[in-house]
Tab-separated table of C-alpha atoms in Angstrom:
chain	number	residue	atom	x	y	z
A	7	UNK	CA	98.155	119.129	97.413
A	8	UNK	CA	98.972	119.861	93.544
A	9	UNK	CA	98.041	117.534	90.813
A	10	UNK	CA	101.682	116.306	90.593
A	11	UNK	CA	101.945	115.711	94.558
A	12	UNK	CA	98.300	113.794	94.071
A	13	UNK	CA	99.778	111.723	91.145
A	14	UNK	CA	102.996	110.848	93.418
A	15	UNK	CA	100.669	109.673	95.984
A	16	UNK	CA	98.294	107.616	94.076
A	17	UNK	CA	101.925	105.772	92.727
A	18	UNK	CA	102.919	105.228	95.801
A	19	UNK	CA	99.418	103.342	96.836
A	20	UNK	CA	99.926	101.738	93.421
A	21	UNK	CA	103.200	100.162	94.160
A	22	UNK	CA	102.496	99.093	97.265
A	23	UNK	CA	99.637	96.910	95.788
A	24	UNK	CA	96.793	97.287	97.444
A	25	UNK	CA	95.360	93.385	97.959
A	26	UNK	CA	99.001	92.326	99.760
A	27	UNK	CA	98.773	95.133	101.781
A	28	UNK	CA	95.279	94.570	103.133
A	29	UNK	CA	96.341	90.550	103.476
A	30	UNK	CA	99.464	91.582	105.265
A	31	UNK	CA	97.451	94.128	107.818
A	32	UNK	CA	94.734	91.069	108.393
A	33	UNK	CA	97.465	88.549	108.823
A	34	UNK	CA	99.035	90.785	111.448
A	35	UNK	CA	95.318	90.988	113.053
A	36	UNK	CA	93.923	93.850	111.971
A	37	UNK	CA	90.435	93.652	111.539
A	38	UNK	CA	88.108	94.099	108.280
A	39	UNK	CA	86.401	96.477	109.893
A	40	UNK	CA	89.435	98.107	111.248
A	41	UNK	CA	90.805	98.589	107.538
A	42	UNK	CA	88.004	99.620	106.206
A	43	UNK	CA	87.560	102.549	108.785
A	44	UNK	CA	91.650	103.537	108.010
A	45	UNK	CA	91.420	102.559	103.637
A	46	UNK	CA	88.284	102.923	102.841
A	47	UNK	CA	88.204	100.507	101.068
A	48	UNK	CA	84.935	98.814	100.904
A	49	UNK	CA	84.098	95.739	103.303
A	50	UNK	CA	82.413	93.324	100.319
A	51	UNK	CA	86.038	94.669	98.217
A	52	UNK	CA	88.004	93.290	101.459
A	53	UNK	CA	86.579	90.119	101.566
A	54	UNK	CA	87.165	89.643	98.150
A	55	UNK	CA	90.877	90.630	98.549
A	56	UNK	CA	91.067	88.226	101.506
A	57	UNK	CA	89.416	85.506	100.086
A	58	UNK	CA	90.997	85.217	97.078
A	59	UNK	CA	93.988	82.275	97.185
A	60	UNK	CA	97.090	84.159	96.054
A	61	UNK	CA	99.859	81.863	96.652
A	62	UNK	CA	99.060	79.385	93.790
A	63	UNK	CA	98.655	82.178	91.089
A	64	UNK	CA	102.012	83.594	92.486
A	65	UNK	CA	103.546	80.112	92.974
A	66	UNK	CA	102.316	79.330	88.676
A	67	UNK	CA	103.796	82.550	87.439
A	68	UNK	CA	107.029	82.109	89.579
A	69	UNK	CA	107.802	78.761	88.596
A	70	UNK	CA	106.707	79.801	85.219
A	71	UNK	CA	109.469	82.170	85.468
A	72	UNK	CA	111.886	80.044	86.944
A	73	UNK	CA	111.329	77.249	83.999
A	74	UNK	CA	113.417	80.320	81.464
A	75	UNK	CA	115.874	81.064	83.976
A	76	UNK	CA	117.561	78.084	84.748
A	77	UNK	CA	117.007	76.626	81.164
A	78	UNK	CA	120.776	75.853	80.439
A	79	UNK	CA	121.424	74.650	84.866
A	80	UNK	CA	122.153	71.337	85.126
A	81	UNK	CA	119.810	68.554	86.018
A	82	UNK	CA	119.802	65.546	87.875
A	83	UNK	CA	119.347	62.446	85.884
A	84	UNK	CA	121.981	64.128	82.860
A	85	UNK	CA	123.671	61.834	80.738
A	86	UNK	CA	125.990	59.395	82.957
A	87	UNK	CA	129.098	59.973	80.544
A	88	UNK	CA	129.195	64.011	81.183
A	89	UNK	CA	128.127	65.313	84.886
A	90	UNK	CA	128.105	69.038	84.670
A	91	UNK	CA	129.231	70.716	88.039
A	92	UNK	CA	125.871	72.414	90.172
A	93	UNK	CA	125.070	75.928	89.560
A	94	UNK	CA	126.350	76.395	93.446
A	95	UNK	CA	129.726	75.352	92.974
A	96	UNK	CA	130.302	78.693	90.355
A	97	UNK	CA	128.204	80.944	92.025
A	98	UNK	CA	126.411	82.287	95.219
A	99	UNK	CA	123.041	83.231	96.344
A	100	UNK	CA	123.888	86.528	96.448
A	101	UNK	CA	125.609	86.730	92.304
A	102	UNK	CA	121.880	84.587	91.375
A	103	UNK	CA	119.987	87.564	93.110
A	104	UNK	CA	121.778	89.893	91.578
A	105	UNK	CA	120.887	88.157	88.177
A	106	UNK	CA	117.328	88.016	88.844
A	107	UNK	CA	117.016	91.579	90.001
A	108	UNK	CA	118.676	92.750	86.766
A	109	UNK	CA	116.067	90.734	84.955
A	110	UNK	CA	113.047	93.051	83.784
A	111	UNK	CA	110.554	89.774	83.585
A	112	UNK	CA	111.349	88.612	87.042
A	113	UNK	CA	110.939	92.289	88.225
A	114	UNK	CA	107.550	92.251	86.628
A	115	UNK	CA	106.548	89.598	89.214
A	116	UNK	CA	106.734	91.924	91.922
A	117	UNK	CA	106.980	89.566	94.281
A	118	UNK	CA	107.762	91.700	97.132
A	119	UNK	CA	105.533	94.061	98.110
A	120	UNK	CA	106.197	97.089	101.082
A	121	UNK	CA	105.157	94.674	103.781
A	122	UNK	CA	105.845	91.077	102.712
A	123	UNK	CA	108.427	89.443	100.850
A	124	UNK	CA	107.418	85.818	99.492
A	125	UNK	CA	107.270	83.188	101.516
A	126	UNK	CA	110.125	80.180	101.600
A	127	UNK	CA	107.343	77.612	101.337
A	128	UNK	CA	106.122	79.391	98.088
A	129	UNK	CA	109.536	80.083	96.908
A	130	UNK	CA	110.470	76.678	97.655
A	131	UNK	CA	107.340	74.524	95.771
A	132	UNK	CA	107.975	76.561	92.573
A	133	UNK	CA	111.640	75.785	92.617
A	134	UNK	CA	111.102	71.979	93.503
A	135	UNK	CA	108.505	71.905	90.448
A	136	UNK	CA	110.674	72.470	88.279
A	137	UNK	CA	111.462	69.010	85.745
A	138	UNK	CA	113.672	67.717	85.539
A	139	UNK	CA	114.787	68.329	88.646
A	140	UNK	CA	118.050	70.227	89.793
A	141	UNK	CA	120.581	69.269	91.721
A	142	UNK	CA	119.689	69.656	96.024
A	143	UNK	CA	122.640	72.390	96.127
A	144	UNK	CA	120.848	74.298	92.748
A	145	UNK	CA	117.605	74.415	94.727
A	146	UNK	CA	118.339	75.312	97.757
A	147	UNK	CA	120.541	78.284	96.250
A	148	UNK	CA	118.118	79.703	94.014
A	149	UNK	CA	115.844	79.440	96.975
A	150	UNK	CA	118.271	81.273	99.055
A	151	UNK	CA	118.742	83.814	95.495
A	152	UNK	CA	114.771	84.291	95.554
A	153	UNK	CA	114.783	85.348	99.051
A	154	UNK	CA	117.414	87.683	98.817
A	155	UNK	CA	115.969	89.335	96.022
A	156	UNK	CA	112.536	89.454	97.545
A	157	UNK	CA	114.038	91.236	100.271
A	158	UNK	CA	115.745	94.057	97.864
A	159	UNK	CA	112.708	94.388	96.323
A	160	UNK	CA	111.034	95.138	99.414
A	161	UNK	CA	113.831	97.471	100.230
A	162	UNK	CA	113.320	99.045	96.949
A	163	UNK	CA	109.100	99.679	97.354
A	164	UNK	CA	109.718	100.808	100.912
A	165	UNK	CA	112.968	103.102	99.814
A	166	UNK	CA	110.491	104.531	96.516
A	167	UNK	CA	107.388	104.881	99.289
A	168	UNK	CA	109.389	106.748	101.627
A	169	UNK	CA	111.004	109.147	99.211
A	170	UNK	CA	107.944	110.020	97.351
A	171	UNK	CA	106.209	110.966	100.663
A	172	UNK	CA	108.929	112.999	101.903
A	173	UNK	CA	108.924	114.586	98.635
A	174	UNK	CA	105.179	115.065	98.638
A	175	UNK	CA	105.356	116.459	102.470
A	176	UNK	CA	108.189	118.671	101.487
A	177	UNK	CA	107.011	120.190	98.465
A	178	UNK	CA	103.409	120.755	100.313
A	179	UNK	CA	105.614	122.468	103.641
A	180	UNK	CA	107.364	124.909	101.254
A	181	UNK	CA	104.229	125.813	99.466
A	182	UNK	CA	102.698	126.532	102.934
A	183	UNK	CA	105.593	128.393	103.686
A	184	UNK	CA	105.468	130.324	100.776
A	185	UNK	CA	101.429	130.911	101.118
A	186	UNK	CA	102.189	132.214	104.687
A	187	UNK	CA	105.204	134.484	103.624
A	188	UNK	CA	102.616	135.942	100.547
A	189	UNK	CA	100.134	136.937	103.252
């Protein structure tokens, strides 16, 4: 392996996030010691990992997030005079995904990593914190948007992870094939 096919490799460990994936592979019953033996990572460094609660820092930055996003959405509890149509009767789960992907701070979230994608009861509490509250259609499509996005972004770290090792195992099978033909 070359410094650039080391570098591709240590990216791709780097975007699948290390601390999901070792919560993922416990959560699917693999044991400490079990991913310790395949990481290396060290036992004390694992219990740390799975011991720390990540769905409320997760949960804060998302609805964070969320409070910029729908800023100018409608709200229940508007002025009486003027009721402004939901969110859901112009658009569709899939047209709010597609804004959220496009958006470089919800991106930065990385809420989806190569094995998980966020789960609805997360995705829902930081959407139902949100005050004032939006209309019941709003929520549950920018629920539905969050999902589908989580899911692309999965897509998207699995689709990067894959390429980069095919890469890395092609560029290292021509430069055995080339070390064999030089013999």
């Amino acid at each position: 392996m070359n410094q650039d096919e080391a570098e591709k490799a240590l990216a791709a460990w780097a975007s699948v996030e290390r601390d999901e994936l070792v919560r993922a592979a416990h959560a699917a019953g693999v044991s400490k010691n079990r991913i310790h033996t395949i990481t290396g990572i060290a036992r004390t460094t694992i219990d740390r990992i799975l011991e720390t609660p990540m769905l409320p820092a997760q949960t804060l930055r998302l609805s964070a997030y969320l409070v910029r996003f729908v800023d100018g959405w409608p709200r229940q509890g508007g002025s009486p005079w003027y009721v402004q149509p939901a969110m859901a009767s112009a658009y569709t789960s899939d047209q709010i995904a597609e804004q959220l992907l496009s958006d470089l701070e919800f991106r930065a979230l990385k809420l989806a990593t190569f094995l998980n994608t966020p789960d609805g009861r997360m995705l829902a509490a930081a959407v139902e914190s949100l005050t004032p509250a939006l209309y019941a259609q709003d929520v549950t499509l920018l629920i539905e948007a969050l999902t589908i996005a989580g899911r692309i972004q999965q897509e998207q770290v699995r689709e990067t992870v894959v390429n980069g090792v095919v890469v890395g195992a092609g560029v290292a099978l021509v430069a055995a094939l080339l070390a064999n033909a030089n013999k």
